[in-house]
Short mmCIF file of C-alpha atoms in Angstrom, two decimals:
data_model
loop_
_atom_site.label_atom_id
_atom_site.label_comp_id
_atom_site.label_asym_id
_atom_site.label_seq_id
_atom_site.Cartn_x
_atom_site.Cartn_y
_atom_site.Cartn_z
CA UNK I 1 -18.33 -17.07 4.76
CA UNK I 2 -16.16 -17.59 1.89
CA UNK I 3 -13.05 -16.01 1.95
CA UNK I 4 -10.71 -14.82 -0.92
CA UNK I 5 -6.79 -13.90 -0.50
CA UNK I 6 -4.22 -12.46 -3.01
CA UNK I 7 -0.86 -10.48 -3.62
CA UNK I 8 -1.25 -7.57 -5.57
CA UNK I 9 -1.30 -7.35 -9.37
CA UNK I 10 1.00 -4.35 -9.42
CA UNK I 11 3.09 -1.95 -6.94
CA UNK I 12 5.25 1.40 -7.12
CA UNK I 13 6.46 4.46 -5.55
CA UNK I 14 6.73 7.67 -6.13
CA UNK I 15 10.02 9.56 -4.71
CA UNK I 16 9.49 13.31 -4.45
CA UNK I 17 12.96 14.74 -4.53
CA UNK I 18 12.98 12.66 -8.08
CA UNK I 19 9.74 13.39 -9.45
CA UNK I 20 10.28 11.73 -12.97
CA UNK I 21 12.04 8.57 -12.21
CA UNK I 22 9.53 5.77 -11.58
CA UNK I 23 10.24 3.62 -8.55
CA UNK I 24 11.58 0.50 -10.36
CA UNK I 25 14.31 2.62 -11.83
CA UNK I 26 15.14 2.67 -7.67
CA UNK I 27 14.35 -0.97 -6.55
CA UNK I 28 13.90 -3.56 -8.49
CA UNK I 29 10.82 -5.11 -6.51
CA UNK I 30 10.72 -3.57 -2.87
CA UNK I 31 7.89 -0.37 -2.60
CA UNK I 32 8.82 2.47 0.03
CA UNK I 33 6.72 4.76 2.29
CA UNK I 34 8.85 7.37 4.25
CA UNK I 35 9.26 11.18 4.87
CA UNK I 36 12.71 12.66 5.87
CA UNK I 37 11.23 15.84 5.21
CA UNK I 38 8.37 18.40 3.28
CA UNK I 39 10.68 17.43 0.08
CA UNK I 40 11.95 14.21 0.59
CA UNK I 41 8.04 12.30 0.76
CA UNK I 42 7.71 8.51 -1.11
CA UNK I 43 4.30 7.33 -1.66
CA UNK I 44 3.97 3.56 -2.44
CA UNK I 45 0.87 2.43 -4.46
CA UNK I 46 -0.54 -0.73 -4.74
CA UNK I 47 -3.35 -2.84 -6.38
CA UNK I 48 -4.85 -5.89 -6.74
CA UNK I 49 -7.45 -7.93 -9.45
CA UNK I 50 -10.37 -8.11 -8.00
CA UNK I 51 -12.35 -8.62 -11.27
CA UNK I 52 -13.79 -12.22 -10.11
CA UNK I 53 -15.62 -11.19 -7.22
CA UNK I 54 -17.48 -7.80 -8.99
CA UNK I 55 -21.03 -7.12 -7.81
CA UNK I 56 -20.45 -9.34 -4.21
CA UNK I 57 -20.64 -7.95 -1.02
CA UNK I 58 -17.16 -8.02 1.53
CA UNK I 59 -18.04 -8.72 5.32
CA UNK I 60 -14.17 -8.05 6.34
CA UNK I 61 -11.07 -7.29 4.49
CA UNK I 62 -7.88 -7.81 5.83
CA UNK I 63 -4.92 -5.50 4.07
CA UNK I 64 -1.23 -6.49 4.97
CA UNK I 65 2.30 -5.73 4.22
CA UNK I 66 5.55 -7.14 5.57
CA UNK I 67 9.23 -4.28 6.15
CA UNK I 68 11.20 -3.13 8.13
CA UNK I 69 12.12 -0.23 10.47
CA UNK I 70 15.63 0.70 12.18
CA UNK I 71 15.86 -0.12 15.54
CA UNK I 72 13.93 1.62 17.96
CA UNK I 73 11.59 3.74 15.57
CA UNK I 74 8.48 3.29 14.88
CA UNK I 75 5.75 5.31 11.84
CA UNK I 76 1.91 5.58 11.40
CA UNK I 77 1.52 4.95 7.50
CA UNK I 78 -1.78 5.60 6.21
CA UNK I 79 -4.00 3.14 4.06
CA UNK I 80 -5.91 5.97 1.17
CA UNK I 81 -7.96 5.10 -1.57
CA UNK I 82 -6.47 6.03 -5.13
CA UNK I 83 -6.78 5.40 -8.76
CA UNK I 84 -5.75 1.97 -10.32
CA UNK I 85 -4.12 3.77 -13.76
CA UNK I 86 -0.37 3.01 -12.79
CA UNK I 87 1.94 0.34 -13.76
CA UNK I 88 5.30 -0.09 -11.94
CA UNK I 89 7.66 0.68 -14.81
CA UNK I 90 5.97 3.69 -15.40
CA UNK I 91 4.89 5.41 -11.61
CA UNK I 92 6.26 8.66 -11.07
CA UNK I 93 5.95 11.52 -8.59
CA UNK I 94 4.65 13.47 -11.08
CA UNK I 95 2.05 11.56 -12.52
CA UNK I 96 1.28 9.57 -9.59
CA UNK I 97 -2.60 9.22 -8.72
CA UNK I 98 -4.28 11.31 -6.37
CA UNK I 99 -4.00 10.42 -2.94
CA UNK I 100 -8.49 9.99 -1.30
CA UNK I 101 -9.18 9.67 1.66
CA UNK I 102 -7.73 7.27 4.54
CA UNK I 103 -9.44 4.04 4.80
CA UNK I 104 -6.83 2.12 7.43
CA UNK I 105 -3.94 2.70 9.17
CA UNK I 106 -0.72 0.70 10.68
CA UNK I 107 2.31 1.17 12.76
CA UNK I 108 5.75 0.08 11.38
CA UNK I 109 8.61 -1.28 13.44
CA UNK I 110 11.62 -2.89 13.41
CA UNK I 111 10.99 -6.53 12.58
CA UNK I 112 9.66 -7.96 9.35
CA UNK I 113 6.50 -10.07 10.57
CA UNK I 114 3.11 -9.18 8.55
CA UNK I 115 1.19 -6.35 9.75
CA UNK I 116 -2.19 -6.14 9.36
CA UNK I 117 -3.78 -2.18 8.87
CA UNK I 118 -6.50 -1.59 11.07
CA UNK I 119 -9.52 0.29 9.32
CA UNK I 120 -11.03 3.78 9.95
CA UNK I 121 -14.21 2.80 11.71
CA UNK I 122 -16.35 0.80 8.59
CA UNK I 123 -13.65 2.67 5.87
CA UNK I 124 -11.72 -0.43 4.78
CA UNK I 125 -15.03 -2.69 4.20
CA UNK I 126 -17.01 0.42 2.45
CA UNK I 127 -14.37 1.40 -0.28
CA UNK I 128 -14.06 -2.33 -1.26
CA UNK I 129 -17.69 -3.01 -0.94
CA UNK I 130 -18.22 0.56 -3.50
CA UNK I 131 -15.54 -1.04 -6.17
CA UNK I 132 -16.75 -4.36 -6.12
CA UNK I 133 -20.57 -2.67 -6.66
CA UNK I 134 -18.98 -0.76 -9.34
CA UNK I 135 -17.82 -3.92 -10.73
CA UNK I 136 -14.08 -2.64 -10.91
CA UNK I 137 -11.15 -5.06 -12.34
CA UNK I 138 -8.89 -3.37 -9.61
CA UNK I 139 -8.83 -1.39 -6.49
CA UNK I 140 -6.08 0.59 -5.81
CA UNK I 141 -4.28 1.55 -2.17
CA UNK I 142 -1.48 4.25 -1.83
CA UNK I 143 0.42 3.88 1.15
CA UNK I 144 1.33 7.07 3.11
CA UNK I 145 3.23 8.53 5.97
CA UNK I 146 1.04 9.82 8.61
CA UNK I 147 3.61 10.34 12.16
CA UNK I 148 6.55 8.98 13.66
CA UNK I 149 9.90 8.21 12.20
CA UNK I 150 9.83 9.02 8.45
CA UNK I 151 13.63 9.02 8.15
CA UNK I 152 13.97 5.45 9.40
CA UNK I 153 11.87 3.18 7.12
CA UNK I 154 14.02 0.79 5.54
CA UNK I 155 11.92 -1.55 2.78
CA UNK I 156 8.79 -2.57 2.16
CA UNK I 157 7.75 -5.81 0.33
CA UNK I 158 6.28 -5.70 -3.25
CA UNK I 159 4.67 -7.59 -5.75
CA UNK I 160 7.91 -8.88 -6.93
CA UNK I 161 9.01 -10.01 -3.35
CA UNK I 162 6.25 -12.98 -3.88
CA UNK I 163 5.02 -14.40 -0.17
CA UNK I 164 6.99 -11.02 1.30
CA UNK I 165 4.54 -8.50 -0.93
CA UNK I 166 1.31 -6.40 -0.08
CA UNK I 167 -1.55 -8.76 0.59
CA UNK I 168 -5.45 -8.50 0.29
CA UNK I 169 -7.97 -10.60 2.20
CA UNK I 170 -11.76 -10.11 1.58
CA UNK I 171 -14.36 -12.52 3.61
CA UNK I 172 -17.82 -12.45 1.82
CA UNK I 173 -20.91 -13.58 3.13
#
């Protein structure tokens, strides 16, 4: 098949316990999952162009991210489908897109190799496959905590981190 790789086209994160302050107010280019507690959640979104392959058909997608983790812990993040309408500079907890339903999952550690998300069943595949149908410019991932140690996630690469940032890999047939 002929496969298609790319970094995404924009990233943020929403911090609860400073719902109006968009992420790169925080960082200037890393994106952060984590959950110290019920009011201290961070949601990172991101997304990528996907406007040359509209109206194909994905065989396997491959969704990765490169961080980092303390020493010792370990936390579940979930991969869920969301809206595209965001833009870094402007991403906020309270305006941040819904979070769908979970379409692949990975666990974090300490060392900052790339980690590849392993999809829910056919999940992964099917939401690309519906925006690509759709003929969407962008499809759009927020990045959640699921279990483990919320408390001890220490960066995430972004868009502006170049080689270090989200990446998307679609196969088609």
């Amino acid at each position: 098949g002929i496969a298609a790789a790319g970094y995404a086209s924009d990233d943020g994160f929403a911090t609860q316990d400073q719902p109006d302050t968009p992420g790169s107010d925080l960082h200037g280019s890393n994106i952060f999952v984590s959950r110290a507690s019920d009011e201290t959640e961070q949601i990172a979104y991101v997304k990528f162009n996907i406007s040359a392959f509209a109206g194909r058909t994905v065989e396997s997608v491959k969704f990765s991210t490169r961080s980092d983790m303390n020493d010792g812990t370990s936390m579940t993040v979930g991969l869920h489908k969301t809206g595209a309408g965001f833009t870094r500079a402007e991403l906020t907890w309270n305006n941040r897109p819904s979070v769908g339903a979970e379409v692949a999952t990975v666990v974090l550690e300490k060392g900052s190799e790339r980690r590849y998300y392993v999809s829910t069943g056919n999940a992964l595949v099917a939401y690309v496959n519906e925006k690509l149908q759709a003929g969407a410019e962008e499809i759009a991932f927020a990045l959640k905590y699921k279990d483990g140690d919320g408390d001890d996630f220490k960066w995430m690469g972004g868009k502006g981190d170049a080689t270090w940032g989200p990446m998307l890999e679609m196969e088609f047939g």
